[in-house]
C-alpha cells in the first residue's frame, strides 16, 4: 500500500549505503535499478497475469545479469517462487518460465556467443572463480593461519605456478592478478578454489556464514569519512576487516577510530538497526496475513546475495539485498501505526 511504500522510500532515501554509491561508477548502482524493474515486472505478472509484465521481468533480468553476473541464477529463483505461488500448476509455471527465460537469454545471447567465439566458453563472466580463490579462500586461509592476506595470495600464485604449465601467462605478483583474467585462467583458479574448499570445508563454511552476518553490519564508515574529507587517524586493513571475527573488528574499531568516526558510525548503525527491527515486524505481519510466498521471496533474495558475498563482507554488497529489508521495514512500521490507530480509536 502507499503508506508502506512511503515509509520504505524514507528508509531508502536516508540509507547511507545508497547515498554513498549514488554518484559512484559501481556496477551495483546500475544493477539495483534494473533488478528492481525486474522484480516489479514479476510481481505485476503474478497479480494481473499480463504477459507484458513477465517479458519486462525477463528483459531487465538479462540486463541486470550483464551488469552484474551474480544475477545469472536469479531467473530460476523467480521460477522456484512461481512453483510455490501457483501450487505446482504445471501449465501456469511453464507459461511464466518460457516468457521469462526467452527475453532474458535473448539479451544474454550476444555476449555469451562472443565469449564462445573468442574463448570457447558459453559463460557470462570469469569473476566467480577468481573471487572464490583470491578472496573467499585466501581470506579464510589468512584468518586460520595468521598469515597476512597478501602473503596468502602470493603463496597461491606460487603454488599454481609450481604445479601447472599452462599455455598462457600467469600473474607474477599480487598487483597483477586482476589483469587479463581469461576464462582459461578462471578455470584454473576454480580448480584450486575447489581443492581448498574440499580440504577445509568446516573453516570455509563457518567463515562464509560469519561473513554473511558481518555484511549486514558493515556500514562502510571508512568510505563515508573519505567522501566527506574528514581526516582519519587509522584505517583498518583487509586482514582486520575481513579475516577477523565480529568482536575483534568492533574492538579494533573502538580503540583506533576517532570520536567523530565512532559518532557517525553509531548514528548510521542506529538507522540500520531500525531498518532491521522494522523488517522483523514486517515479516511477522506477512506471516500473520499468511503471505508466505512473498515473505519467502524476500528472505530467499536476501540469502541469495549473502551467499555470493561470503567472507568478503564489503559494505557495498549490502546494496542488492538491503532493499528487501527496507520494503519489509516499510510494511512493518505501517502495520505498527495501524495498530496504534486502532487502539486510540477504541
mmCIF file of C-alpha atoms in Angstrom, residues 12-326:
data_model
loop_
_atom_site.group_PDB
_atom_site.id
_atom_site.type_symbol
_atom_site.label_atom_id
_atom_site.label_comp_id
_atom_site.label_asym_id
_atom_site.label_seq_id
_atom_site.Cartn_x
_atom_site.Cartn_y
_atom_site.Cartn_z
ATOM 1 C CA UNK A 12 15.754 4.101 1.178
ATOM 2 C CA UNK A 13 16.405 7.835 0.741
ATOM 3 C CA UNK A 14 18.190 8.077 4.109
ATOM 4 C CA UNK A 15 20.203 4.843 3.814
ATOM 5 C CA UNK A 16 23.927 5.629 3.936
ATOM 6 C CA UNK A 17 24.846 2.786 1.587
ATOM 7 C CA UNK A 18 22.623 4.105 -1.226
ATOM 8 C CA UNK A 19 23.583 7.740 -0.626
ATOM 9 C CA UNK A 20 27.285 6.816 -0.673
ATOM 10 C CA UNK A 21 27.074 4.982 -4.000
ATOM 11 C CA UNK A 22 24.654 7.289 -5.807
ATOM 12 C CA UNK A 23 27.376 9.056 -7.796
ATOM 13 C CA UNK A 24 29.991 6.301 -7.856
ATOM 14 C CA UNK A 25 30.578 4.264 -11.004
ATOM 15 C CA UNK A 26 29.997 0.860 -9.389
ATOM 16 C CA UNK A 27 28.017 -1.815 -11.173
ATOM 17 C CA UNK A 28 25.815 -2.210 -8.081
ATOM 18 C CA UNK A 29 24.371 1.285 -8.651
ATOM 19 C CA UNK A 30 23.099 0.491 -12.154
ATOM 20 C CA UNK A 31 22.290 -3.090 -11.265
ATOM 21 C CA UNK A 32 19.916 -2.078 -8.474
ATOM 22 C CA UNK A 33 17.745 -0.094 -10.905
ATOM 23 C CA UNK A 34 17.483 -2.957 -13.403
ATOM 24 C CA UNK A 35 16.906 -5.515 -10.650
ATOM 25 C CA UNK A 36 14.033 -3.552 -9.106
ATOM 26 C CA UNK A 37 12.341 -3.167 -12.501
ATOM 27 C CA UNK A 38 12.628 -6.959 -12.989
ATOM 28 C CA UNK A 39 11.076 -7.600 -9.564
ATOM 29 C CA UNK A 40 8.294 -5.112 -10.314
ATOM 30 C CA UNK A 41 7.506 -6.919 -13.584
ATOM 31 C CA UNK A 42 7.456 -10.291 -11.847
ATOM 32 C CA UNK A 43 5.172 -9.067 -9.066
ATOM 33 C CA UNK A 44 2.762 -7.384 -11.526
ATOM 34 C CA UNK A 45 2.579 -10.568 -13.600
ATOM 35 C CA UNK A 46 1.625 -12.631 -10.563
ATOM 36 C CA UNK A 47 -1.090 -10.127 -9.665
ATOM 37 C CA UNK A 48 -2.505 -9.348 -13.126
ATOM 38 C CA UNK A 49 -1.359 -12.281 -15.312
ATOM 39 C CA UNK A 50 -0.427 -9.964 -18.195
ATOM 40 C CA UNK A 51 2.315 -11.293 -20.470
ATOM 41 C CA UNK A 52 3.970 -7.888 -20.922
ATOM 42 C CA UNK A 53 4.996 -7.821 -17.264
ATOM 43 C CA UNK A 54 6.853 -11.139 -17.247
ATOM 44 C CA UNK A 55 8.542 -10.181 -20.542
ATOM 45 C CA UNK A 56 9.607 -6.935 -18.846
ATOM 46 C CA UNK A 57 10.933 -9.019 -15.963
ATOM 47 C CA UNK A 58 12.915 -11.243 -18.343
ATOM 48 C CA UNK A 59 14.431 -8.351 -20.283
ATOM 49 C CA UNK A 60 15.597 -6.487 -17.199
ATOM 50 C CA UNK A 61 16.816 -9.676 -15.531
ATOM 51 C CA UNK A 62 19.037 -10.142 -18.581
ATOM 52 C CA UNK A 63 20.250 -6.540 -18.452
ATOM 53 C CA UNK A 64 20.878 -6.852 -14.697
ATOM 54 C CA UNK A 65 22.884 -10.038 -15.326
ATOM 55 C CA UNK A 66 25.066 -8.297 -17.893
ATOM 56 C CA UNK A 67 25.613 -5.521 -15.367
ATOM 57 C CA UNK A 68 26.446 -7.897 -12.503
ATOM 58 C CA UNK A 69 26.916 -11.556 -13.469
ATOM 59 C CA UNK A 70 25.976 -12.640 -9.933
ATOM 60 C CA UNK A 71 22.371 -12.228 -11.139
ATOM 61 C CA UNK A 72 22.715 -15.148 -13.581
ATOM 62 C CA UNK A 73 20.913 -17.674 -11.361
ATOM 63 C CA UNK A 74 18.165 -15.296 -10.269
ATOM 64 C CA UNK A 75 15.717 -16.216 -13.099
ATOM 65 C CA UNK A 76 15.484 -19.661 -11.537
ATOM 66 C CA UNK A 77 14.644 -18.051 -8.195
ATOM 67 C CA UNK A 78 11.670 -16.414 -9.947
ATOM 68 C CA UNK A 79 10.651 -19.787 -11.361
ATOM 69 C CA UNK A 80 11.016 -21.523 -7.994
ATOM 70 C CA UNK A 81 8.805 -18.913 -6.395
ATOM 71 C CA UNK A 82 6.212 -19.359 -9.140
ATOM 72 C CA UNK A 83 6.097 -23.103 -8.330
ATOM 73 C CA UNK A 84 5.004 -22.220 -4.795
ATOM 74 C CA UNK A 85 2.731 -19.371 -5.842
ATOM 75 C CA UNK A 86 0.871 -21.465 -8.429
ATOM 76 C CA UNK A 87 0.877 -24.524 -6.149
ATOM 77 C CA UNK A 88 2.558 -26.781 -8.743
ATOM 78 C CA UNK A 89 0.191 -25.843 -11.575
ATOM 79 C CA UNK A 90 2.446 -27.034 -14.412
ATOM 80 C CA UNK A 91 0.674 -25.072 -17.154
ATOM 81 C CA UNK A 92 0.990 -21.705 -15.391
ATOM 82 C CA UNK A 93 4.574 -22.390 -14.294
ATOM 83 C CA UNK A 94 5.554 -23.352 -17.853
ATOM 84 C CA UNK A 95 3.968 -20.189 -19.245
ATOM 85 C CA UNK A 96 5.839 -17.989 -16.806
ATOM 86 C CA UNK A 97 9.140 -19.842 -17.307
ATOM 87 C CA UNK A 98 9.084 -19.585 -21.103
ATOM 88 C CA UNK A 99 8.003 -15.936 -21.105
ATOM 89 C CA UNK A 100 10.724 -15.108 -18.562
ATOM 90 C CA UNK A 101 13.673 -17.090 -19.902
ATOM 91 C CA UNK A 102 13.332 -16.307 -23.635
ATOM 92 C CA UNK A 103 13.723 -12.499 -23.339
ATOM 93 C CA UNK A 104 16.322 -12.948 -20.607
ATOM 94 C CA UNK A 105 18.567 -15.161 -22.724
ATOM 95 C CA UNK A 106 17.943 -13.136 -25.872
ATOM 96 C CA UNK A 107 19.614 -10.275 -24.001
ATOM 97 C CA UNK A 108 22.447 -12.527 -22.789
ATOM 98 C CA UNK A 109 22.978 -14.469 -26.021
ATOM 99 C CA UNK A 110 25.133 -11.926 -27.951
ATOM 100 C CA UNK A 111 27.611 -11.644 -25.082
ATOM 101 C CA UNK A 112 27.692 -15.400 -24.454
ATOM 102 C CA UNK A 113 28.191 -16.018 -28.193
ATOM 103 C CA UNK A 114 31.047 -13.534 -28.206
ATOM 104 C CA UNK A 115 32.672 -15.357 -25.269
ATOM 105 C CA UNK A 116 32.269 -18.695 -27.008
ATOM 106 C CA UNK A 117 33.744 -17.450 -30.288
ATOM 107 C CA UNK A 118 36.739 -15.877 -28.564
ATOM 108 C CA UNK A 119 37.234 -18.193 -25.587
ATOM 109 C CA UNK A 120 35.221 -21.388 -26.263
ATOM 110 C CA UNK A 121 33.163 -20.809 -23.112
ATOM 111 C CA UNK A 122 29.379 -20.409 -23.018
ATOM 112 C CA UNK A 123 29.675 -18.243 -19.943
ATOM 113 C CA UNK A 124 28.996 -14.661 -18.963
ATOM 114 C CA UNK A 125 31.977 -13.802 -16.779
ATOM 115 C CA UNK A 126 35.173 -15.062 -15.146
ATOM 116 C CA UNK A 127 34.611 -13.239 -11.876
ATOM 117 C CA UNK A 128 33.078 -16.064 -9.800
ATOM 118 C CA UNK A 129 36.030 -18.482 -9.811
ATOM 119 C CA UNK A 130 38.528 -15.639 -9.499
ATOM 120 C CA UNK A 131 36.792 -14.251 -6.400
ATOM 121 C CA UNK A 132 36.404 -17.688 -4.878
ATOM 122 C CA UNK A 133 40.163 -18.339 -4.898
ATOM 123 C CA UNK A 134 41.724 -14.941 -4.320
ATOM 124 C CA UNK A 135 39.121 -13.599 -1.899
ATOM 125 C CA UNK A 136 36.983 -16.273 -0.233
ATOM 126 C CA UNK A 137 39.661 -18.968 0.046
ATOM 127 C CA UNK A 138 42.547 -16.561 0.629
ATOM 128 C CA UNK A 139 40.777 -14.687 3.435
ATOM 129 C CA UNK A 140 39.738 -17.968 5.067
ATOM 130 C CA UNK A 141 43.354 -19.142 4.969
ATOM 131 C CA UNK A 142 44.599 -15.830 6.362
ATOM 132 C CA UNK A 143 42.136 -15.984 9.239
ATOM 133 C CA UNK A 144 43.034 -19.513 10.337
ATOM 134 C CA UNK A 145 46.801 -19.449 9.785
ATOM 135 C CA UNK A 146 47.604 -15.898 10.830
ATOM 136 C CA UNK A 147 49.463 -15.347 7.545
ATOM 137 C CA UNK A 148 48.702 -11.861 6.131
ATOM 138 C CA UNK A 149 46.177 -11.866 3.314
ATOM 139 C CA UNK A 150 48.607 -10.509 0.704
ATOM 140 C CA UNK A 151 51.110 -13.248 1.539
ATOM 141 C CA UNK A 152 48.402 -15.907 1.190
ATOM 142 C CA UNK A 153 47.565 -14.680 -2.320
ATOM 143 C CA UNK A 154 51.263 -14.683 -3.265
ATOM 144 C CA UNK A 155 51.549 -18.256 -1.971
ATOM 145 C CA UNK A 156 48.503 -19.247 -4.031
ATOM 146 C CA UNK A 157 50.148 -17.861 -7.163
ATOM 147 C CA UNK A 158 53.396 -19.719 -6.352
ATOM 148 C CA UNK A 159 51.513 -22.989 -5.838
ATOM 149 C CA UNK A 160 49.720 -22.677 -9.183
ATOM 150 C CA UNK A 161 52.956 -21.849 -10.988
ATOM 151 C CA UNK A 162 54.768 -24.767 -9.362
ATOM 152 C CA UNK A 163 52.104 -27.315 -10.318
ATOM 153 C CA UNK A 164 50.756 -26.036 -13.635
ATOM 154 C CA UNK A 165 52.328 -25.371 -17.008
ATOM 155 C CA UNK A 166 49.512 -23.697 -18.962
ATOM 156 C CA UNK A 167 49.927 -22.211 -22.407
ATOM 157 C CA UNK A 168 49.076 -18.763 -21.064
ATOM 158 C CA UNK A 169 50.866 -16.361 -18.740
ATOM 159 C CA UNK A 170 50.052 -16.460 -15.046
ATOM 160 C CA UNK A 171 50.281 -13.334 -12.860
ATOM 161 C CA UNK A 172 53.757 -12.641 -11.484
ATOM 162 C CA UNK A 173 52.601 -10.621 -8.474
ATOM 163 C CA UNK A 174 49.577 -9.779 -6.331
ATOM 164 C CA UNK A 175 49.174 -6.462 -8.149
ATOM 165 C CA UNK A 176 48.723 -8.252 -11.485
ATOM 166 C CA UNK A 177 46.113 -10.870 -10.558
ATOM 167 C CA UNK A 178 43.316 -8.678 -11.952
ATOM 168 C CA UNK A 179 44.986 -8.189 -15.336
ATOM 169 C CA UNK A 180 43.627 -10.219 -18.259
ATOM 170 C CA UNK A 181 41.598 -12.766 -16.291
ATOM 171 C CA UNK A 182 40.710 -15.080 -19.175
ATOM 172 C CA UNK A 183 38.251 -17.971 -18.969
ATOM 173 C CA UNK A 184 41.154 -20.447 -19.058
ATOM 174 C CA UNK A 185 42.751 -18.713 -16.097
ATOM 175 C CA UNK A 186 39.414 -18.636 -14.276
ATOM 176 C CA UNK A 187 39.009 -22.392 -14.808
ATOM 177 C CA UNK A 188 42.444 -22.912 -13.280
ATOM 178 C CA UNK A 189 41.611 -20.645 -10.330
ATOM 179 C CA UNK A 190 38.341 -22.511 -9.874
ATOM 180 C CA UNK A 191 40.217 -25.817 -9.745
ATOM 181 C CA UNK A 192 42.416 -24.628 -6.873
ATOM 182 C CA UNK A 193 39.477 -22.969 -5.100
ATOM 183 C CA UNK A 194 37.540 -26.261 -5.193
ATOM 184 C CA UNK A 195 40.625 -28.094 -3.909
ATOM 185 C CA UNK A 196 40.955 -25.697 -0.966
ATOM 186 C CA UNK A 197 37.264 -25.920 -0.056
ATOM 187 C CA UNK A 198 37.373 -29.743 -0.104
ATOM 188 C CA UNK A 199 40.408 -29.691 2.196
ATOM 189 C CA UNK A 200 38.932 -27.069 4.574
ATOM 190 C CA UNK A 201 35.138 -27.468 4.427
ATOM 191 C CA UNK A 202 34.374 -26.596 8.063
ATOM 192 C CA UNK A 203 36.521 -23.462 8.230
ATOM 193 C CA UNK A 204 35.281 -22.290 4.848
ATOM 194 C CA UNK A 205 31.598 -22.806 5.716
ATOM 195 C CA UNK A 206 31.953 -21.206 9.159
ATOM 196 C CA UNK A 207 33.743 -18.128 7.827
ATOM 197 C CA UNK A 208 31.239 -17.882 4.986
ATOM 198 C CA UNK A 209 28.376 -17.642 7.483
ATOM 199 C CA UNK A 210 30.259 -15.176 9.712
ATOM 200 C CA UNK A 211 30.954 -13.034 6.641
ATOM 201 C CA UNK A 212 27.248 -13.054 5.768
ATOM 202 C CA UNK A 213 26.473 -11.704 9.243
ATOM 203 C CA UNK A 214 29.266 -9.107 9.075
ATOM 204 C CA UNK A 215 27.981 -7.851 5.729
ATOM 205 C CA UNK A 216 24.752 -6.802 7.474
ATOM 206 C CA UNK A 217 26.629 -4.538 9.869
ATOM 207 C CA UNK A 218 29.482 -3.237 7.737
ATOM 208 C CA UNK A 219 28.324 0.361 7.428
ATOM 209 C CA UNK A 220 31.298 1.390 5.275
ATOM 210 C CA UNK A 221 32.367 4.170 7.622
ATOM 211 C CA UNK A 222 35.871 4.428 6.121
ATOM 212 C CA UNK A 223 34.418 5.180 2.687
ATOM 213 C CA UNK A 224 31.942 7.670 4.126
ATOM 214 C CA UNK A 225 34.674 9.507 6.065
ATOM 215 C CA UNK A 226 36.810 9.635 2.925
ATOM 216 C CA UNK A 227 33.944 11.037 0.825
ATOM 217 C CA UNK A 228 33.279 13.739 3.441
ATOM 218 C CA UNK A 229 37.011 14.642 3.501
ATOM 219 C CA UNK A 230 37.167 14.094 7.259
ATOM 220 C CA UNK A 231 40.707 13.232 8.442
ATOM 221 C CA UNK A 232 41.089 9.712 9.847
ATOM 222 C CA UNK A 233 43.951 8.659 12.060
ATOM 223 C CA UNK A 234 43.678 4.928 11.374
ATOM 224 C CA UNK A 235 42.471 2.698 8.542
ATOM 225 C CA UNK A 236 41.639 -0.951 9.037
ATOM 226 C CA UNK A 237 43.384 -3.221 6.525
ATOM 227 C CA UNK A 238 41.862 -6.208 4.710
ATOM 228 C CA UNK A 239 43.015 -8.669 7.372
ATOM 229 C CA UNK A 240 41.353 -6.649 10.135
ATOM 230 C CA UNK A 241 38.122 -6.049 8.223
ATOM 231 C CA UNK A 242 37.533 -9.413 6.567
ATOM 232 C CA UNK A 243 39.803 -12.031 8.185
ATOM 233 C CA UNK A 244 38.873 -11.184 11.786
ATOM 234 C CA UNK A 245 35.883 -12.087 13.929
ATOM 235 C CA UNK A 246 32.968 -9.728 14.559
ATOM 236 C CA UNK A 247 34.025 -8.931 18.144
ATOM 237 C CA UNK A 248 37.644 -8.375 17.096
ATOM 238 C CA UNK A 249 36.639 -5.918 14.351
ATOM 239 C CA UNK A 250 34.373 -3.991 16.732
ATOM 240 C CA UNK A 251 37.077 -3.858 19.414
ATOM 241 C CA UNK A 252 39.727 -2.587 16.985
ATOM 242 C CA UNK A 253 37.303 -0.005 15.625
ATOM 243 C CA UNK A 254 36.504 1.380 19.080
ATOM 244 C CA UNK A 255 40.172 1.508 20.082
ATOM 245 C CA UNK A 256 41.633 3.007 16.915
ATOM 246 C CA UNK A 257 38.982 5.286 15.445
ATOM 247 C CA UNK A 258 38.405 8.944 16.297
ATOM 248 C CA UNK A 259 35.404 10.257 18.225
ATOM 249 C CA UNK A 260 33.889 11.710 15.027
ATOM 250 C CA UNK A 261 34.122 8.363 13.230
ATOM 251 C CA UNK A 262 32.642 6.474 16.185
ATOM 252 C CA UNK A 263 29.804 9.010 16.476
ATOM 253 C CA UNK A 264 28.983 8.803 12.760
ATOM 254 C CA UNK A 265 29.164 5.011 12.862
ATOM 255 C CA UNK A 266 26.765 4.994 15.829
ATOM 256 C CA UNK A 267 24.219 7.219 14.053
ATOM 257 C CA UNK A 268 24.366 5.215 10.830
ATOM 258 C CA UNK A 269 24.266 1.988 12.846
ATOM 259 C CA UNK A 270 21.096 3.101 14.652
ATOM 260 C CA UNK A 271 19.448 3.840 11.302
ATOM 261 C CA UNK A 272 20.445 0.405 10.021
ATOM 262 C CA UNK A 273 19.207 -1.324 13.171
ATOM 263 C CA UNK A 274 15.851 0.437 12.818
ATOM 264 C CA UNK A 275 15.547 -0.951 9.302
ATOM 265 C CA UNK A 276 16.296 -4.480 10.520
ATOM 266 C CA UNK A 277 13.974 -4.107 13.530
ATOM 267 C CA UNK A 278 11.009 -2.911 11.474
ATOM 268 C CA UNK A 279 11.821 -5.570 8.851
ATOM 269 C CA UNK A 280 11.304 -8.218 11.538
ATOM 270 C CA UNK A 281 7.980 -6.569 12.400
ATOM 271 C CA UNK A 282 7.049 -6.552 8.711
ATOM 272 C CA UNK A 283 7.959 -10.238 8.434
ATOM 273 C CA UNK A 284 5.653 -11.131 11.326
ATOM 274 C CA UNK A 285 2.912 -9.067 9.695
ATOM 275 C CA UNK A 286 3.273 -11.068 6.481
ATOM 276 C CA UNK A 287 3.133 -14.310 8.485
ATOM 277 C CA UNK A 288 0.021 -13.099 10.291
ATOM 278 C CA UNK A 289 -1.578 -12.276 6.933
ATOM 279 C CA UNK A 290 -0.430 -15.646 5.546
ATOM 280 C CA UNK A 291 1.567 -14.039 2.751
ATOM 281 C CA UNK A 292 4.130 -16.810 2.950
ATOM 282 C CA UNK A 293 5.184 -16.729 -0.700
ATOM 283 C CA UNK A 294 6.040 -13.025 -0.601
ATOM 284 C CA UNK A 295 7.998 -13.456 2.619
ATOM 285 C CA UNK A 296 9.844 -16.435 1.155
ATOM 286 C CA UNK A 297 10.713 -14.349 -1.909
ATOM 287 C CA UNK A 298 12.201 -11.573 0.250
ATOM 288 C CA UNK A 299 14.078 -13.991 2.531
ATOM 289 C CA UNK A 300 15.325 -16.051 -0.410
ATOM 290 C CA UNK A 301 16.545 -12.955 -2.259
ATOM 291 C CA UNK A 302 18.453 -11.745 0.802
ATOM 292 C CA UNK A 303 20.031 -15.173 1.278
ATOM 293 C CA UNK A 304 20.914 -15.410 -2.433
ATOM 294 C CA UNK A 305 23.055 -12.270 -2.371
ATOM 295 C CA UNK A 306 24.566 -13.050 1.030
ATOM 296 C CA UNK A 307 25.709 -16.476 -0.161
ATOM 297 C CA UNK A 308 27.513 -14.806 -3.050
ATOM 298 C CA UNK A 309 29.470 -12.459 -0.771
ATOM 299 C CA UNK A 310 30.514 -14.914 1.947
ATOM 300 C CA UNK A 311 33.560 -13.919 3.981
ATOM 301 C CA UNK A 312 34.161 -10.857 1.792
ATOM 302 C CA UNK A 313 31.907 -8.540 3.804
ATOM 303 C CA UNK A 314 32.128 -5.408 1.638
ATOM 304 C CA UNK A 315 29.655 -2.727 2.674
ATOM 305 C CA UNK A 316 28.587 -2.263 -0.956
ATOM 306 C CA UNK A 317 27.478 -5.897 -1.041
ATOM 307 C CA UNK A 318 24.504 -4.708 1.032
ATOM 308 C CA UNK A 319 23.205 -2.767 -1.974
ATOM 309 C CA UNK A 320 21.408 -5.681 -3.724
ATOM 310 C CA UNK A 321 19.715 -7.089 -0.614
ATOM 311 C CA UNK A 322 19.140 -4.173 1.771
ATOM 312 C CA UNK A 323 16.245 -3.035 -0.402
ATOM 313 C CA UNK A 324 14.298 -6.153 0.663
ATOM 314 C CA UNK A 325 14.812 -5.298 4.322
ATOM 315 C CA UNK A 326 13.658 -1.751 3.547
#
